Coordinates of C-alpha atoms in Angstrom, one line a residue:
X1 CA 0.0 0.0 0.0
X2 CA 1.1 3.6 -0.7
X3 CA 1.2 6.2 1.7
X4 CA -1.4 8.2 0.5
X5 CA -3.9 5.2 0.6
X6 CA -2.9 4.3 4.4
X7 CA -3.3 8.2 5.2
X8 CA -7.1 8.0 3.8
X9 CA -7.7 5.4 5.9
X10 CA -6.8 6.4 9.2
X11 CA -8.0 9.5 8.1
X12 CA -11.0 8.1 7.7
X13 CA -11.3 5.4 10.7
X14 CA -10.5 9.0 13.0
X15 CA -13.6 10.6 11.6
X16 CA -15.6 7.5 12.0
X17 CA -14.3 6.9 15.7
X18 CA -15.2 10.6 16.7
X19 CA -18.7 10.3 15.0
X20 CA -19.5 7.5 16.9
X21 CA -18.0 8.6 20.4
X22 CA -18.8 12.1 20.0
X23 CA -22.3 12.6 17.8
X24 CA -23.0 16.2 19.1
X25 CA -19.7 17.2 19.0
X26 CA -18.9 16.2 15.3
X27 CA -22.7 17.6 14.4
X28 CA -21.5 21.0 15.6
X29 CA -18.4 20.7 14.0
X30 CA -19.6 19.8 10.6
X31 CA -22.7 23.0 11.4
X32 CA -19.5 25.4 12.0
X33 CA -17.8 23.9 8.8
X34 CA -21.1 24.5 6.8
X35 CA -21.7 28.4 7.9
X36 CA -18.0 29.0 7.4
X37 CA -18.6 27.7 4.0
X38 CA -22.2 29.7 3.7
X39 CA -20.4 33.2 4.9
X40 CA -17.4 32.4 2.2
X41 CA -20.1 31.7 -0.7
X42 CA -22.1 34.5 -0.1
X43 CA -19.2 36.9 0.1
X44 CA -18.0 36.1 -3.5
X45 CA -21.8 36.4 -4.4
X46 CA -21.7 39.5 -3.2
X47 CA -18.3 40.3 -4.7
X48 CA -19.8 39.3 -8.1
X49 CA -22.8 41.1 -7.8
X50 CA -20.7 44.3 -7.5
X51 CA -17.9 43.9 -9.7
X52 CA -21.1 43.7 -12.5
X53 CA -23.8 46.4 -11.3

């Protein structure tokens, strides 16, 4: 196995093991993940917007 393989899969067993130990913990996470992603969308939409009105 490459290293890149093995790194994906203790990757993913880590995310796997805090989901199931942790459920609200990783659900807040993931909600944090998701607005940071919202804020950063709607800021280029907004850049956009400008740059053509």
């Amino acid at each position: 196995m490459n290293a890149k393989k093995v790194l994906m899969l203790v990757g993913v067993a880590l995310v796997l093991f805090y989901v199931i130990t942790q459920p609200s913990q990783a659900a807040e996470a993931v909600q944090g993940i998701l607005g940071w992603l919202e804020d950063g969308a709607e800021a280029i939409i907004t850049f956009v917007r400008n740059l053509f009105s």
